[in-house]
Amino acid sequence: MNPDFAIVLTFKINGNADADFLVKTARNIGARAVITNAQKDDFKEACSKYTIFLADEADGVDLNSDDVIDTIVTNRQNGKNTIINIPVTDGKFDDITQKLLDTINSWMHLFGHALNEGKSSTLESNNGFILENRHADYQKYVFVKRPLPEKIEVTGLTQEPNRVEWIDHRTDLDFTFKDGKLIINLTEPESDLAWQVLRIQAHRPEDDIIHTEF
């Protein structure tokens, strides 16, 4: 399984199901791939429509709303994907599964870009862990879990960053940079989610280009 697929939903279908609805649900919560045990032609068509990869069957895990985000984030830190079993009976989710999907959706709505586009980084933090954007490596993401410290220290940068912010509502954070150490003073983010993500906007080559007027 491609580790770039941070979240994979494997639908365990009992009875008839609406493949279009299920694949759209996966897309909307930030999953990049799905698996199904039935109606494969229907799922192939829906995956093509919503640009989601239809993966071969693989073992998934049974998670709930209390442990799903911890599992997803920890697996991403270790370069692994999370394959989640999603039972579907006569086209419907039970209450436990719906709560699980709602929990994923709430977190991914804020931090899904950092999770899906992030890859391992050479930077290190004394709290949490760091990924960098695979398409724009000047963007670094620090994943940190509550209870939040007053400040965190990041090492490995060679230049002072342009900006540091909570991804949640793009709130700027004060920082200092000296002797290769970035000290970030944390404030309380607006969301109360356990896992938070801040973005370090590092120095870019284009920042050295002097703008001229003609």
GROMACS .gro file of C-alpha atoms in nm:
model
  214
    1MET     CA    1   0.000   0.000   0.000
    2ASN     CA    2   0.134   0.341  -0.099
    3PRO     CA    3   0.231   0.520   0.227
    4ASP     CA    4   0.130   0.851   0.066
    5PHE     CA    5  -0.230   0.743   0.124
    6ALA     CA    6  -0.245   0.865   0.484
    7ILE     CA    7  -0.603   0.744   0.535
    8VAL     CA    8  -0.760   0.446   0.357
    9LEU     CA    9  -1.120   0.345   0.423
   10THR     CA   10  -1.198  -0.022   0.369
   11PHE     CA   11  -1.572  -0.066   0.331
   12LYS     CA   12  -1.707  -0.392   0.475
   13ILE     CA   13  -2.036  -0.415   0.288
   14ASN     CA   14  -2.326  -0.632   0.399
   15GLY     CA   15  -2.621  -0.601   0.161
   16ASN     CA   16  -2.657  -0.338  -0.110
   17ALA     CA   17  -2.468  -0.009  -0.093
   18ASP     CA   18  -2.440   0.314  -0.289
   19ALA     CA   19  -2.077   0.314  -0.407
   20ASP     CA   20  -2.099   0.676  -0.520
   21PHE     CA   21  -2.211   0.789  -0.174
   22LEU     CA   22  -1.942   0.587   0.004
   23VAL     CA   23  -1.656   0.705  -0.216
   24LYS     CA   24  -1.777   1.065  -0.194
   25THR     CA   25  -1.787   1.031   0.185
   26ALA     CA   26  -1.426   0.909   0.183
   27ARG     CA   27  -1.319   1.197  -0.042
   28ASN     CA   28  -1.496   1.454   0.174
   29ILE     CA   29  -1.316   1.350   0.493
   30GLY     CA   30  -0.973   1.355   0.327
   31ALA     CA   31  -0.911   0.988   0.245
   32ARG     CA   32  -0.697   0.932  -0.063
   33ALA     CA   33  -0.786   0.564  -0.121
   34VAL     CA   34  -1.063   0.315  -0.053
   35ILE     CA   35  -1.102  -0.062  -0.046
   36THR     CA   36  -1.422  -0.262  -0.090
   37ASN     CA   37  -1.522  -0.624  -0.046
   38ALA     CA   38  -1.813  -0.596  -0.293
   39GLN     CA   39  -1.953  -0.407  -0.595
   40LYS     CA   40  -1.603  -0.350  -0.731
   41ASP     CA   41  -1.719  -0.223  -1.072
   42ASP     CA   42  -1.943   0.036  -0.905
   43PHE     CA   43  -1.656   0.147  -0.683
   44LYS     CA   44  -1.418   0.166  -0.977
   45GLU     CA   45  -1.655   0.406  -1.152
   46ALA     CA   46  -1.707   0.616  -0.838
   47CYS     CA   47  -1.334   0.633  -0.765
   48SER     CA   48  -1.270   0.759  -1.116
   49LYS     CA   49  -1.539   1.024  -1.067
   50TYR     CA   50  -1.400   1.150  -0.735
   51THR     CA   51  -1.029   1.093  -0.814
   52ILE     CA   52  -0.968   0.843  -0.536
   53PHE     CA   53  -0.749   0.535  -0.567
   54LEU     CA   54  -0.923   0.197  -0.548
   55ALA     CA   55  -0.676  -0.026  -0.366
   56ASP     CA   56  -0.655  -0.402  -0.342
   57GLU     CA   57  -0.801  -0.563  -0.033
   58ALA     CA   58  -0.580  -0.536   0.275
   59ASP     CA   59  -0.621  -0.584   0.647
   60GLY     CA   60  -0.769  -0.284   0.825
   61VAL     CA   61  -0.806  -0.191   1.190
   62ASP     CA   62  -1.116  -0.133   1.399
   63LEU     CA   63  -1.099   0.216   1.547
   64ASN     CA   64  -1.339   0.446   1.729
   65SER     CA   65  -1.380   0.819   1.771
   66ASP     CA   66  -1.156   0.819   2.081
   67ASP     CA   67  -0.844   0.667   1.924
   68VAL     CA   68  -0.870   0.733   1.551
   69ILE     CA   69  -0.681   1.066   1.534
   70ASP     CA   70  -0.402   0.940   1.762
   71THR     CA   71  -0.363   0.637   1.535
   72ILE     CA   72  -0.367   0.836   1.210
   73VAL     CA   73  -0.113   1.093   1.333
   74THR     CA   74   0.121   0.835   1.489
   75ASN     CA   75   0.118   0.625   1.172
   76ARG     CA   76   0.192   0.933   0.962
   77GLN     CA   77   0.485   1.017   1.189
   78ASN     CA   78   0.622   0.669   1.118
   79GLY     CA   79   0.562   0.692   0.742
   80LYS     CA   80   0.268   0.451   0.745
   81ASN     CA   81  -0.090   0.474   0.628
   82THR     CA   82  -0.396   0.394   0.838
   83ILE     CA   83  -0.641   0.145   0.688
   84ILE     CA   84  -0.970   0.177   0.875
   85ASN     CA   85  -1.250  -0.080   0.866
   86ILE     CA   86  -1.585   0.085   0.788
   87PRO     CA   87  -1.885  -0.149   0.828
   88VAL     CA   88  -2.178  -0.074   0.595
   89THR     CA   89  -2.508  -0.255   0.645
   90ASP     CA   90  -2.775  -0.210   0.378
   91GLY     CA   91  -2.599   0.107   0.266
   92LYS     CA   92  -2.589   0.271   0.610
   93PHE     CA   93  -2.335   0.340   0.884
   94ASP     CA   94  -2.416   0.255   1.244
   95ASP     CA   95  -2.392   0.528   1.509
   96ILE     CA   96  -2.040   0.430   1.618
   97THR     CA   97  -1.908   0.441   1.261
   98GLN     CA   98  -2.079   0.772   1.188
   99LYS     CA   99  -1.920   0.926   1.498
  100LEU     CA  100  -1.582   0.790   1.384
  101LEU     CA  101  -1.623   0.949   1.040
  102ASP     CA  102  -1.738   1.279   1.192
  103THR     CA  103  -1.429   1.285   1.415
  104ILE     CA  104  -1.197   1.229   1.119
  105ASN     CA  105  -1.379   1.495   0.918
  106SER     CA  106  -1.355   1.758   1.195
  107TRP     CA  107  -0.980   1.710   1.233
  108MET     CA  108  -0.900   1.676   0.863
  109HIS     CA  109  -1.104   1.988   0.782
  110LEU     CA  110  -0.835   2.187   0.964
  111PHE     CA  111  -0.521   1.979   0.925
  112GLY     CA  112  -0.579   1.741   0.634
  113HIS     CA  113  -0.350   1.931   0.397
  114ALA     CA  114  -0.057   1.903   0.637
  115LEU     CA  115  -0.125   1.533   0.695
  116ASN     CA  116  -0.175   1.434   0.331
  117GLU     CA  117   0.096   1.652   0.178
  118GLY     CA  118   0.352   1.603   0.455
  119LYS     CA  119   0.662   1.386   0.435
  120SER     CA  120   0.942   1.324   0.683
  121SER     CA  121   1.164   1.623   0.761
  122THR     CA  122   1.522   1.661   0.877
  123LEU     CA  123   1.408   1.923   1.127
  124GLU     CA  124   1.365   1.818   1.488
  125SER     CA  125   1.142   1.947   1.765
  126ASN     CA  126   1.163   1.898   2.140
  127ASN     CA  127   0.786   1.846   2.142
  128GLY     CA  128   0.583   1.659   1.882
  129PHE     CA  129   0.724   1.590   1.535
  130ILE     CA  130   0.775   1.768   1.203
  131LEU     CA  131   0.675   1.696   0.844
  132GLU     CA  132   0.749   1.907   0.537
  133ASN     CA  133   0.532   1.974   0.236
  134ARG     CA  134   0.631   1.730  -0.038
  135HIS     CA  135   0.550   1.988  -0.308
  136ALA     CA  136   0.679   2.302  -0.134
  137ASP     CA  137   0.957   2.206   0.106
  138TYR     CA  138   0.981   2.556   0.252
  139GLN     CA  139   0.659   2.477   0.441
  140LYS     CA  140   0.714   2.272   0.755
  141TYR     CA  141   0.440   2.135   0.980
  142VAL     CA  142   0.486   2.078   1.352
  143PHE     CA  143   0.236   1.832   1.501
  144VAL     CA  144   0.198   1.882   1.875
  145LYS     CA  145  -0.044   1.724   2.120
  146ARG     CA  146  -0.219   1.871   2.420
  147PRO     CA  147  -0.134   1.962   2.688
  148LEU     CA  148   0.060   2.226   2.497
  149PRO     CA  149   0.390   2.360   2.632
  150GLU     CA  150   0.452   2.733   2.659
  151LYS     CA  151   0.716   2.711   2.386
  152ILE     CA  152   0.882   2.460   2.158
  153GLU     CA  153   1.232   2.445   2.013
  154VAL     CA  154   1.299   2.349   1.651
  155THR     CA  155   1.648   2.274   1.519
  156GLY     CA  156   1.777   2.218   1.167
  157LEU     CA  157   1.683   2.543   0.995
  158THR     CA  158   1.969   2.734   0.834
  159GLN     CA  159   1.782   3.065   0.803
  160GLU     CA  160   1.522   3.251   1.002
  161PRO     CA  161   1.171   3.166   0.882
  162ASN     CA  162   0.942   3.428   0.737
  163ARG     CA  163   0.643   3.332   0.946
  164VAL     CA  164   0.517   3.085   1.206
  165GLU     CA  165   0.144   3.030   1.259
  166TRP     CA  166  -0.119   2.796   1.392
  167ILE     CA  167  -0.285   2.641   1.089
  168ASP     CA  168  -0.613   2.672   1.276
  169HIS     CA  169  -0.735   3.021   1.169
  170ARG     CA  170  -0.377   3.117   1.066
  171THR     CA  171  -0.291   3.282   1.396
  172ASP     CA  172   0.065   3.424   1.396
  173LEU     CA  173   0.303   3.301   1.665
  174ASP     CA  174   0.597   3.496   1.806
  175PHE     CA  175   0.937   3.335   1.766
  176THR     CA  176   1.309   3.395   1.796
  177PHE     CA  177   1.587   3.247   1.584
  178LYS     CA  178   1.945   3.234   1.707
  179ASP     CA  179   2.238   2.996   1.656
  180GLY     CA  180   2.024   2.762   1.447
  181LYS     CA  181   1.754   2.729   1.712
  182LEU     CA  182   1.398   2.840   1.649
  183ILE     CA  183   1.205   2.908   1.970
  184ILE     CA  184   0.828   2.936   1.914
  185ASN     CA  185   0.604   3.086   2.181
  186LEU     CA  186   0.273   2.903   2.176
  187THR     CA  187  -0.065   3.062   2.236
  188GLU     CA  188  -0.394   2.883   2.285
  189PRO     CA  189  -0.531   2.777   1.944
  190GLU     CA  190  -0.896   2.840   1.867
  191SER     CA  191  -0.992   2.474   1.831
  192ASP     CA  192  -0.991   2.238   2.130
  193LEU     CA  193  -0.873   1.935   1.931
  194ALA     CA  194  -0.609   1.722   2.101
  195TRP     CA  195  -0.362   1.725   1.809
  196GLN     CA  196  -0.273   2.071   1.680
  197VAL     CA  197  -0.053   2.169   1.385
  198LEU     CA  198   0.154   2.482   1.331
  199ARG     CA  199   0.320   2.587   1.007
  200ILE     CA  200   0.671   2.722   0.966
  201GLN     CA  201   0.699   2.928   0.650
  202ALA     CA  202   1.071   2.895   0.586
  203HIS     CA  203   1.292   3.116   0.371
  204ARG     CA  204   1.234   3.064  -0.003
  205PRO     CA  205   1.472   3.136  -0.294
  206GLU     CA  206   1.226   3.388  -0.437
  207ASP     CA  207   1.248   3.587  -0.113
  208ASP     CA  208   1.596   3.696  -0.227
  209ILE     CA  209   1.465   3.846  -0.550
  210ILE     CA  210   1.459   4.225  -0.531
  211HIS     CA  211   1.138   4.372  -0.667
  212THR     CA  212   1.194   4.658  -0.909
  213GLU     CA  213   0.956   4.909  -1.063
  214PHE     CA  214   0.982   5.015  -1.427
   0.00000   0.00000   0.00000
